[in-house]
Tab-separated table of C-alpha atoms in Angstrom:
chain	number	residue	atom	x	y	z
A	1	MET	CA	189.000	38.775	89.206
A	2	GLY	CA	188.915	36.322	92.472
A	3	VAL	CA	186.075	34.255	93.565
A	4	MET	CA	184.655	36.917	96.141
A	5	ASP	CA	184.696	39.657	93.605
A	6	ARG	CA	182.667	37.461	90.970
A	7	ALA	CA	180.182	36.482	93.883
A	8	VAL	CA	179.691	40.451	94.555
A	9	GLU	CA	179.456	41.268	90.853
A	10	TRP	CA	176.695	38.467	90.281
A	11	GLY	CA	174.991	39.644	93.469
A	12	ALA	CA	174.964	43.083	92.471
A	13	ARG	CA	173.666	42.649	89.126
A	14	HIS	CA	170.684	40.342	90.358
A	15	LEU	CA	169.874	42.221	93.634
A	16	ALA	CA	169.474	45.526	91.619
A	17	ARG	CA	166.072	44.164	90.154
A	18	ARG	CA	164.575	44.225	93.497
A	19	VAL	CA	164.412	47.934	93.359
A	20	PRO	CA	161.048	49.123	91.999
A	21	TYR	CA	161.270	50.886	88.419
A	22	SER	CA	160.747	54.529	88.377
A	23	GLU	CA	161.247	56.760	85.253
A	24	SER	CA	162.422	59.807	87.464
A	25	ASN	CA	165.209	60.702	89.621
A	26	PRO	CA	165.839	64.176	90.873
A	27	TRP	CA	169.887	63.559	90.741
A	28	LEU	CA	169.507	62.826	86.973
A	29	GLU	CA	167.604	65.913	86.188
A	30	GLY	CA	167.849	69.676	86.094
A	31	ARG	CA	171.623	70.804	87.190
A	32	PHE	CA	172.371	67.178	87.415
A	33	ALA	CA	171.256	65.898	84.209
A	34	PRO	CA	174.481	64.033	82.518
A	35	VAL	CA	175.889	65.253	79.045
A	36	GLN	CA	175.961	62.681	76.286
A	37	ARG	CA	179.034	63.369	74.625
A	38	GLU	CA	182.935	64.330	74.810
A	39	ARG	CA	183.855	67.564	73.252
A	40	THR	CA	186.920	69.993	72.772
A	41	GLU	CA	186.249	73.622	72.261
A	42	THR	CA	188.891	76.180	71.877
A	43	GLY	CA	188.621	80.152	71.740
A	44	LEU	CA	186.264	80.174	74.647
A	45	ARG	CA	184.856	83.657	75.351
A	46	VAL	CA	185.495	85.731	78.222
A	47	THR	CA	183.684	88.337	80.181
A	48	GLY	CA	186.251	90.710	82.129
A	49	ARG	CA	190.073	89.978	82.063
A	50	LEU	CA	191.981	86.691	83.066
A	51	PRO	CA	194.787	87.415	85.250
A	52	VAL	CA	197.944	86.482	83.042
A	53	GLU	CA	199.387	84.933	86.528
A	54	LEU	CA	196.636	82.167	86.040
A	55	ASP	CA	198.851	79.577	84.004
A	56	GLY	CA	197.079	76.289	84.555
A	57	LEU	CA	193.990	74.005	84.466
A	58	TYR	CA	191.022	74.019	86.446
A	59	ALA	CA	189.693	70.545	86.548
A	60	ARG	CA	186.547	69.412	87.921
A	61	ILE	CA	184.984	65.898	88.203
A	62	GLY	CA	181.566	64.252	89.020
A	63	PRO	CA	179.156	61.596	88.364
A	64	ASN	CA	178.049	61.343	84.562
A	65	PRO	CA	176.297	58.014	83.890
A	66	MET	CA	176.451	56.657	80.276
A	67	HIS	CA	173.160	54.475	80.764
A	68	VAL	CA	170.922	54.105	83.713
A	69	GLN	CA	168.630	51.156	83.616
A	70	ASN	CA	166.406	52.102	86.447
A	71	PRO	CA	166.492	55.608	87.515
A	72	GLY	CA	164.717	54.489	90.739
A	73	ALA	CA	167.762	52.582	91.753
A	74	TYR	CA	170.274	55.060	90.951
A	75	HIS	CA	172.385	56.930	93.676
A	76	TRP	CA	174.042	60.220	92.819
A	77	PHE	CA	177.544	58.948	94.174
A	78	VAL	CA	177.800	55.884	91.900
A	79	GLY	CA	177.479	57.516	88.392
A	80	ASP	CA	180.281	56.867	85.645
A	81	GLY	CA	183.032	59.712	86.014
A	82	MET	CA	183.481	62.410	84.038
A	83	VAL	CA	186.317	65.134	84.335
A	84	HIS	CA	185.698	68.702	82.842
A	85	GLY	CA	188.773	71.244	82.394
A	86	VAL	CA	189.521	74.704	81.460
A	87	ARG	CA	192.969	75.598	80.457
A	88	LEU	CA	194.218	79.324	81.352
A	89	ARG	CA	197.267	80.504	79.947
A	90	ASP	CA	198.652	84.280	78.840
A	91	GLY	CA	195.403	85.880	79.969
A	92	LYS	CA	193.239	83.686	77.655
A	93	ALA	CA	190.884	80.558	78.099
A	94	GLN	CA	192.670	78.266	75.716
A	95	TRP	CA	190.127	75.297	75.659
A	96	TYR	CA	187.244	73.389	77.575
A	97	ARG	CA	187.478	69.515	77.468
A	98	ASN	CA	185.103	66.913	79.111
A	99	ARG	CA	186.070	63.199	79.134
A	100	TRP	CA	184.681	60.248	80.760
A	101	VAL	CA	187.183	58.749	82.978
A	102	GLY	CA	188.344	55.434	81.515
A	103	THR	CA	186.964	52.651	83.619
A	104	ASP	CA	186.285	49.319	81.975
A	105	ALA	CA	182.490	49.766	81.563
A	106	VAL	CA	182.874	53.233	79.996
A	107	ARG	CA	185.758	52.168	77.591
A	108	LYS	CA	183.689	49.150	76.508
A	109	ARG	CA	180.877	51.305	75.576
A	110	LEU	CA	183.075	53.974	74.050
A	111	GLY	CA	184.749	51.005	71.941
A	112	ARG	CA	188.037	51.712	73.350
A	113	PRO	CA	190.584	49.019	74.657
A	114	ALA	CA	190.813	48.559	78.513
A	115	LEU	CA	193.283	50.647	80.551
A	116	PRO	CA	196.628	49.214	81.237
A	117	GLY	CA	197.307	48.803	85.125
A	118	MET	CA	196.034	46.975	88.034
A	119	ARG	CA	192.511	46.462	88.703
A	120	ARG	CA	190.728	46.136	91.836
A	121	GLY	CA	187.261	44.520	92.474
A	122	VAL	CA	184.391	44.615	90.536
A	123	ILE	CA	183.342	48.194	90.758
A	124	ASP	CA	185.789	50.454	89.311
A	125	VAL	CA	183.788	53.930	89.093
A	126	VAL	CA	186.163	56.896	89.661
A	127	ASN	CA	184.128	60.163	89.937
A	128	THR	CA	184.918	61.993	92.911
A	129	ASN	CA	188.053	63.949	92.951
A	130	VAL	CA	190.736	65.019	90.435
A	131	ILE	CA	194.331	66.237	91.952
A	132	GLY	CA	197.638	67.162	90.569
A	133	HIS	CA	200.566	65.381	92.341
A	134	GLY	CA	204.126	64.649	90.994
A	135	GLY	CA	203.774	66.568	87.810
A	136	ARG	CA	200.575	64.327	86.786
A	137	ILE	CA	196.767	64.321	87.262
A	138	TRP	CA	194.892	61.725	89.058
A	139	ALA	CA	191.479	60.882	89.015
A	140	LEU	CA	190.366	59.516	92.653
A	141	VAL	CA	187.375	57.890	94.332
A	142	GLU	CA	186.848	55.849	97.788
A	143	SER	CA	185.883	52.502	98.905
A	144	GLY	CA	188.243	50.367	96.740
A	145	PRO	CA	188.765	51.295	92.885
A	146	MET	CA	192.332	52.305	91.859
A	147	PRO	CA	193.169	56.018	90.934
A	148	ILE	CA	193.236	56.395	87.300
A	149	GLU	CA	195.949	58.716	85.944
A	150	LEU	CA	194.969	61.292	83.283
A	151	ASP	CA	197.215	63.083	80.657
A	152	ALA	CA	197.441	66.971	80.146
A	153	GLU	CA	194.151	66.887	77.953
A	154	LEU	CA	192.137	64.809	80.438
A	155	ASP	CA	192.425	61.344	78.506
A	156	SER	CA	193.028	58.320	80.761
A	157	LEU	CA	196.108	56.634	80.707
A	158	ARG	CA	196.412	53.891	83.396
A	159	ARG	CA	195.111	52.853	86.791
A	160	GLY	CA	197.088	52.240	89.953
A	161	LEU	CA	198.003	53.348	93.326
A	162	PHE	CA	199.972	56.013	91.921
A	163	ASP	CA	203.464	54.444	91.096
A	164	GLY	CA	203.125	51.585	93.549
A	165	ALA	CA	202.979	47.869	92.599
A	166	MET	CA	200.641	46.923	95.550
A	167	SER	CA	196.903	46.495	95.521
A	168	ALA	CA	195.031	48.725	98.280
A	169	ALA	CA	192.258	51.072	98.445
A	170	PHE	CA	192.588	54.699	98.329
A	171	SER	CA	190.521	57.816	98.907
A	172	ALA	CA	189.056	60.593	97.156
A	173	HIS	CA	190.789	63.039	99.684
A	174	PRO	CA	194.522	62.752	100.123
A	175	HIS	CA	195.788	65.933	101.798
A	176	ARG	CA	199.319	67.351	100.903
A	177	ASP	CA	201.623	68.404	103.561
A	178	PRO	CA	202.820	71.855	102.186
A	179	VAL	CA	206.254	71.110	104.028
A	180	THR	CA	206.857	67.683	102.927
A	181	GLY	CA	205.244	67.243	99.752
A	182	MET	CA	203.502	64.075	101.125
A	183	LEU	CA	200.071	63.123	100.435
A	184	HIS	CA	198.119	61.537	103.236
A	185	ALA	CA	194.952	59.740	103.215
A	186	ILE	CA	192.542	57.452	105.530
A	187	CYS	CA	191.155	54.916	103.198
A	188	TYR	CA	188.517	52.149	103.536
A	189	ASP	CA	187.497	49.146	101.666
A	190	ALA	CA	183.856	48.006	101.159
A	191	LEU	CA	185.183	44.383	101.356
A	192	ALA	CA	187.315	44.560	104.441
A	193	PRO	CA	184.797	46.424	107.055
A	194	MET	CA	187.063	45.795	109.999
A	195	ARG	CA	189.859	48.162	109.090
A	196	VAL	CA	190.777	51.582	107.493
A	197	GLN	CA	194.133	52.507	106.457
A	198	HIS	CA	196.438	55.269	106.791
A	199	VAL	CA	198.066	55.593	103.246
A	200	ALA	CA	200.827	58.058	102.245
A	201	ILE	CA	202.247	58.799	98.905
A	202	ASP	CA	205.585	60.834	98.674
A	203	ALA	CA	206.227	63.671	96.011
A	204	ARG	CA	207.670	61.193	93.624
A	205	CYS	CA	204.197	59.231	93.581
A	206	GLN	CA	205.501	56.161	95.516
A	207	VAL	CA	203.732	54.653	98.309
A	208	SER	CA	205.789	55.251	101.533
A	209	ARG	CA	203.037	53.888	103.986
A	210	ILE	CA	200.349	51.663	104.616
A	211	GLU	CA	199.086	51.359	108.263
A	212	SER	CA	195.974	49.327	108.999
A	213	ILE	CA	193.682	50.629	111.885
A	214	PRO	CA	190.865	48.588	113.322
A	215	VAL	CA	187.322	49.708	113.341
A	216	LYS	CA	183.811	48.311	113.465
A	217	HIS	CA	180.751	48.153	111.389
A	218	GLY	CA	182.504	49.089	108.202
A	219	PRO	CA	182.314	52.952	108.348
A	220	MET	CA	182.318	55.297	105.279
A	221	ILE	CA	185.278	57.797	105.827
A	222	HIS	CA	184.953	60.051	102.823
A	223	ASP	CA	187.531	62.504	103.933
A	224	CYS	CA	190.155	63.028	106.510
A	225	ALA	CA	192.328	66.031	107.719
A	226	ILE	CA	196.233	66.607	108.562
A	227	THR	CA	198.024	68.835	110.991
A	228	ALA	CA	201.565	69.341	111.178
A	229	SER	CA	202.021	66.221	113.123
A	230	SER	CA	199.045	63.855	112.596
A	231	VAL	CA	196.276	62.456	110.598
A	232	VAL	CA	192.874	63.110	111.483
A	233	ILE	CA	190.337	59.998	111.366
A	234	LEU	CA	186.651	60.718	111.061
A	235	ASP	CA	185.018	57.653	112.470
A	236	LEU	CA	181.494	58.621	112.426
A	237	PRO	CA	177.900	56.685	112.010
A	238	VAL	CA	177.536	55.875	108.660
A	239	THR	CA	178.410	52.459	107.970
A	240	PHE	CA	178.205	49.285	105.481
A	241	SER	CA	174.686	47.894	105.506
A	242	ILE	CA	174.238	44.180	104.313
A	243	ARG	CA	170.474	44.849	104.350
A	244	GLU	CA	170.831	47.641	101.992
A	245	MET	CA	172.916	45.544	99.745
A	246	LEU	CA	170.398	42.887	99.850
A	247	ARG	CA	167.486	45.345	98.813
A	248	GLY	CA	169.367	46.038	95.748
A	249	PHE	CA	170.704	49.858	96.425
A	250	PRO	CA	173.887	50.619	94.784
A	251	LEU	CA	175.281	52.421	97.926
A	252	PRO	CA	174.897	50.016	100.813
A	253	TYR	CA	175.660	52.524	103.738
A	254	ARG	CA	173.365	53.864	105.989
A	255	TRP	CA	173.002	55.987	109.185
A	256	ASN	CA	173.768	53.663	112.239
A	257	ALA	CA	172.758	54.777	115.558
A	258	ARG	CA	174.623	51.976	117.117
A	259	HIS	CA	177.887	53.013	115.872
A	260	ALA	CA	179.911	55.218	118.230
A	261	ALA	CA	181.010	58.631	116.800
A	262	ARG	CA	184.698	59.365	117.342
A	263	VAL	CA	187.678	61.369	115.854
A	264	GLY	CA	191.085	60.033	116.003
A	265	LEU	CA	194.621	61.607	115.921
A	266	LEU	CA	197.359	59.264	114.542
A	267	SER	CA	200.727	60.572	114.208
A	268	LYS	CA	201.900	60.553	110.662
A	269	THR	CA	204.632	57.856	111.482
A	270	GLY	CA	202.736	56.184	114.467
A	271	HIS	CA	201.024	52.879	114.517
A	272	ALA	CA	197.332	51.940	115.018
A	273	ASP	CA	197.668	51.118	118.753
A	274	GLN	CA	199.038	54.766	119.188
A	275	VAL	CA	195.849	56.455	117.687
A	276	ARG	CA	194.194	58.758	120.372
A	277	TRP	CA	190.228	58.801	120.045
A	278	PHE	CA	188.064	61.456	121.017
A	279	ASP	CA	184.528	60.928	121.642
A	280	VAL	CA	181.989	63.223	119.747
A	281	ASP	CA	178.222	63.709	119.489
A	282	PRO	CA	176.611	61.711	116.449
A	283	CYS	CA	176.705	63.386	113.285
A	284	PHE	CA	178.378	63.048	109.910
A	285	VAL	CA	181.342	65.117	108.205
A	286	PHE	CA	181.904	64.676	104.667
A	287	HIS	CA	184.404	67.449	104.349
A	288	PRO	CA	186.680	69.247	106.866
A	289	CYS	CA	188.208	72.470	105.818
A	290	ASN	CA	191.305	72.224	107.778
A	291	ALA	CA	192.976	71.310	111.041
A	292	PHE	CA	196.339	72.167	113.223
A	293	ASP	CA	197.687	71.118	116.224
A	294	LEU	CA	197.353	72.438	119.807
A	295	PRO	CA	200.129	72.975	122.239
A	296	ASP	CA	198.803	70.562	124.905
A	297	GLY	CA	198.706	67.614	122.335
A	298	GLY	CA	194.862	68.498	121.159
A	299	ALA	CA	193.943	69.816	117.687
A	300	VAL	CA	191.391	71.960	116.093
A	301	LEU	CA	189.428	70.796	113.232
A	302	ASP	CA	186.881	72.956	111.236
A	303	VAL	CA	184.321	70.867	109.404
A	304	VAL	CA	180.979	71.079	107.670
A	305	VAL	CA	178.662	68.887	109.616
A	306	HIS	CA	175.315	66.958	108.896
A	307	PRO	CA	173.454	65.993	111.825
A	308	ARG	CA	172.427	63.008	109.933
A	309	ILE	CA	172.935	61.466	106.661
A	310	PHE	CA	171.716	58.487	104.630
A	311	HIS	CA	168.769	57.816	106.985
A	312	ASP	CA	165.720	58.746	104.965
A	313	SER	CA	166.921	59.025	101.217
A	314	ARG	CA	168.514	56.138	99.381
A	315	LEU	CA	169.200	58.072	95.865
A	316	GLY	CA	171.520	60.880	97.436
A	317	PRO	CA	172.463	62.848	100.658
A	318	GLU	CA	169.615	64.382	102.578
A	319	VAL	CA	170.070	68.345	102.541
A	320	GLY	CA	168.744	69.481	105.760
A	321	GLU	CA	170.269	72.150	108.248
A	322	ILE	CA	174.264	72.040	107.856
A	323	THR	CA	176.572	73.751	110.111
A	324	PHE	CA	180.133	74.975	109.726
A	325	GLU	CA	181.827	74.123	112.883
A	326	ARG	CA	184.843	74.480	115.035
A	327	TRP	CA	185.980	71.314	116.612
A	328	THR	CA	188.565	71.437	119.449
A	329	LEU	CA	189.954	67.702	120.162
A	330	ASP	CA	190.607	68.216	123.956
A	331	ALA	CA	193.635	66.315	125.128
A	332	ALA	CA	192.725	66.383	128.704
A	333	THR	CA	188.799	65.086	128.444
A	334	ARG	CA	189.257	62.962	125.209
A	335	ARG	CA	186.284	64.563	123.918
A	336	VAL	CA	185.270	67.137	121.118
A	337	GLN	CA	184.078	70.542	121.940
A	338	ARG	CA	181.907	71.820	119.101
A	339	ARG	CA	181.343	75.494	118.236
A	340	VAL	CA	179.103	76.533	115.301
A	341	LEU	CA	180.463	79.145	113.081
A	342	GLY	CA	177.751	79.399	110.777
A	343	GLN	CA	174.579	77.830	109.968
A	344	GLY	CA	172.644	77.130	106.291
A	345	ARG	CA	172.899	74.744	103.744
A	346	GLN	CA	176.760	74.665	102.698
A	347	GLU	CA	179.265	72.382	101.616
A	348	PHE	CA	182.922	71.841	100.079
A	349	PRO	CA	184.980	74.043	102.443
A	350	ARG	CA	188.301	75.004	101.070
A	351	CYS	CA	191.263	77.236	102.289
A	352	ASP	CA	194.810	78.486	101.194
A	353	GLU	CA	196.495	75.076	100.872
A	354	ARG	CA	199.788	76.469	101.797
A	355	ARG	CA	198.162	76.747	105.275
A	356	THR	CA	197.186	72.973	105.295
A	357	GLY	CA	197.738	71.566	108.587
A	358	ARG	CA	198.574	75.031	110.156
A	359	GLU	CA	196.703	77.885	111.780
A	360	TYR	CA	194.844	79.720	109.331
A	361	ARG	CA	192.611	82.778	108.933
A	362	TYR	CA	189.952	82.215	105.898
A	363	ALA	CA	187.769	79.407	104.969
A	364	TYR	CA	185.565	79.666	101.679
A	365	VAL	CA	182.441	77.575	101.546
A	366	SER	CA	179.955	77.098	98.713
A	367	GLY	CA	176.247	77.226	99.413
A	368	PHE	CA	174.508	73.774	98.708
A	369	ASP	CA	170.893	73.430	98.047
A	370	PRO	CA	170.991	70.949	95.046
A	371	PHE	CA	167.012	71.244	94.357
A	372	GLY	CA	166.282	74.894	95.997
A	373	ALA	CA	167.251	78.493	95.189
A	374	ALA	CA	170.550	80.107	94.395
A	375	ARG	CA	173.130	80.003	96.929
A	376	PRO	CA	176.108	82.242	97.824
A	377	LEU	CA	179.685	81.394	98.064
A	378	LEU	CA	180.767	82.126	101.807
A	379	ARG	CA	183.982	83.572	103.365
A	380	TYR	CA	184.617	82.871	106.965
A	381	ASP	CA	187.442	85.251	108.707
A	382	LEU	CA	187.945	82.786	111.455
A	383	GLN	CA	190.117	85.383	113.315
A	384	ALA	CA	187.466	88.264	113.242
A	385	GLY	CA	184.571	85.796	113.718
A	386	THR	CA	182.760	87.102	110.598
A	387	VAL	CA	181.085	85.727	107.469
A	388	VAL	CA	180.510	87.491	104.097
A	389	GLU	CA	178.594	86.376	100.978
A	390	HIS	CA	179.194	86.591	97.207
A	391	ARG	CA	176.168	85.965	95.328
A	392	PHE	CA	176.189	85.160	91.587
A	393	GLY	CA	172.694	86.011	90.537
A	394	GLU	CA	169.126	84.712	91.019
A	395	GLN	CA	169.376	81.268	89.352
A	396	TRP	CA	173.089	80.604	89.902
A	397	THR	CA	174.594	78.224	92.486
A	398	PRO	CA	178.698	77.768	92.821
A	399	GLY	CA	180.220	74.567	93.035
A	400	GLU	CA	183.597	74.177	94.971
A	401	PHE	CA	185.702	76.974	94.756
A	402	VAL	CA	189.569	76.810	95.185
A	403	PHE	CA	192.020	79.718	96.338
A	404	VAL	CA	194.900	80.018	94.037
A	405	PRO	CA	197.414	82.537	95.452
A	406	ARG	CA	198.685	85.591	93.412
A	407	ARG	CA	202.463	84.670	94.157
A	408	ALA	CA	204.135	81.929	96.171
A	409	ASP	CA	204.728	84.408	98.806
A	410	ALA	CA	201.561	86.155	98.817
A	411	ALA	CA	199.326	86.723	101.814
A	412	GLU	CA	196.534	84.344	102.718
A	413	ASP	CA	193.771	86.452	101.196
A	414	ASP	CA	195.796	87.618	98.403
A	415	GLY	CA	194.959	85.572	95.238
A	416	TRP	CA	191.979	84.267	93.180
A	417	LEU	CA	188.918	82.051	93.827
A	418	VAL	CA	188.206	79.935	90.831
A	419	GLY	CA	185.128	77.544	90.316
A	420	LEU	CA	182.107	76.793	88.462
A	421	VAL	CA	178.637	78.188	88.629
A	422	HIS	CA	175.430	76.648	87.747
A	423	ASP	CA	172.532	77.996	86.118
A	424	ALA	CA	168.903	76.415	87.469
A	425	GLY	CA	167.548	77.211	83.763
A	426	GLY	CA	170.045	74.848	82.031
A	427	ASP	CA	172.385	77.594	80.695
A	428	PRO	CA	175.806	76.824	79.926
A	429	THR	CA	177.896	76.630	82.894
A	430	GLU	CA	180.414	79.321	83.744
A	431	LEU	CA	183.934	79.323	85.154
A	432	VAL	CA	184.296	82.546	87.457
A	433	VAL	CA	187.580	84.178	88.732
A	434	LEU	CA	186.993	86.287	91.890
A	435	ASP	CA	189.280	88.438	93.636
A	436	ALA	CA	189.854	87.166	96.946
A	437	LEU	CA	190.586	90.898	98.161
A	438	ASP	CA	187.478	92.038	96.885
A	439	PHE	CA	185.318	88.929	97.609
A	440	THR	CA	181.782	90.786	97.277
A	441	GLY	CA	182.834	92.574	94.221
A	442	GLU	CA	182.004	91.695	90.367
A	443	PRO	CA	184.057	88.672	89.119
A	444	VAL	CA	187.648	89.475	87.678
A	445	ALA	CA	186.578	87.112	84.726
A	446	THR	CA	183.867	85.035	83.496
A	447	VAL	CA	184.813	82.077	81.116
A	448	HIS	CA	181.492	81.163	79.267
A	449	LEU	CA	181.830	77.129	78.484
A	450	PRO	CA	180.038	75.707	75.425
A	451	ALA	CA	177.513	73.360	77.417
A	452	PRO	CA	176.267	72.875	80.785
A	453	VAL	CA	178.507	70.940	83.288
A	454	PRO	CA	176.503	68.815	85.499
A	455	MET	CA	176.754	69.700	89.180
A	456	GLY	CA	179.268	67.295	90.746
A	457	PHE	CA	182.111	66.916	93.331
A	458	HIS	CA	185.294	68.346	93.327
A	459	GLY	CA	187.651	70.639	91.503
A	460	ASN	CA	191.170	71.821	91.855
A	461	TRP	CA	193.671	74.159	90.390
A	462	ILE	CA	196.483	72.247	88.874
A	463	THR	CA	199.881	73.772	87.540
A	464	GLY	CA	203.001	72.201	86.005
A	465	VAL	CA	201.020	69.772	83.702
A	466	GLY	CA	200.760	70.553	80.014
């Protein structure tokens, strides 16, 4: 650990004492309440019939703090990571497991030795996404900490930039090109605010490219998108704030009206000086759904848009009016043309990932109202211009749902939607399987988990592991 890292660690520990103590925090209660132990359960009860074609692992990760000294200073984005998984095989739900992701602080509290591999910086929480790549499982986060490899039973193995020997920040949201198998990500480092990096990981988990791109103010870039030719960079007005850091808040990023909002297109093999920038009205995007090239050199980008974020709340994202929009990056004017596709509280857009970077028809977006009423899962038909809802019940709210094709060559809407649904009353969480061809119909199957799973971040369907 370097001198700068030690200074940051000391400062974070002492500055946190400036935040007034509070016993309550809504991001630690109700649907968000952390669970206190790891468990393994087999022989799970299933309502309906699980498709035998679903042979794999549904894994979902999110914050689950082991210890919170001052709830008044806790931000939802910074809790210790915990991964939850349900293994499906032969039409059965074989097991459910939950495991803390093995960062140093977690393993010390659990009496376990530190993980092997390269450590980066003083903050090592990994809590935002869990993916399969190269026949292995990886837990991911943005802003600096290294990815952590998990085994087929979700125990932590090692940390590192996949199989690369270098030290570089990664992202919670790499996107896989279905043609090349390459992962592409736009990555930022809280301690290097004047640049972001395009990092590419090949299908064998080797780092094949790191390209630095100059920016101002230290923007938070939670996600990106890819087209067949390019990587899409979302440089939007949430930036690093020294003032928030000095006030002791653990997530020192705030809305910054002085930071010009723009979207960049960088060729997957291009250099920083070749980025084409497109101006956009100030707003914030956590998650794109998909993007594709236009014949004139522009691109289309479908995104969930927050009009403003991290302006009022210091505990989690503000949840106001949210829109699902189609952005057209106009090659002639170098501006973004915005068209609203749907309104209402929604997040976590997904599509058939065989269509990543290409034109597509269907988008699936989860209702997102953390402290309000139950919300539906939405299906946007981008060709017909329609949206339909699937509701899970009076108290049930969906997390992120992922599309799993019925066969490798199945049509774009021929498959299943798999995800967790959460009960406001505290009942155990359920893993639900919907038939995408019968989106509004009854679930094909429901796996009843043995305990609540806290509302968290991202989930994926992972095959070829274990």
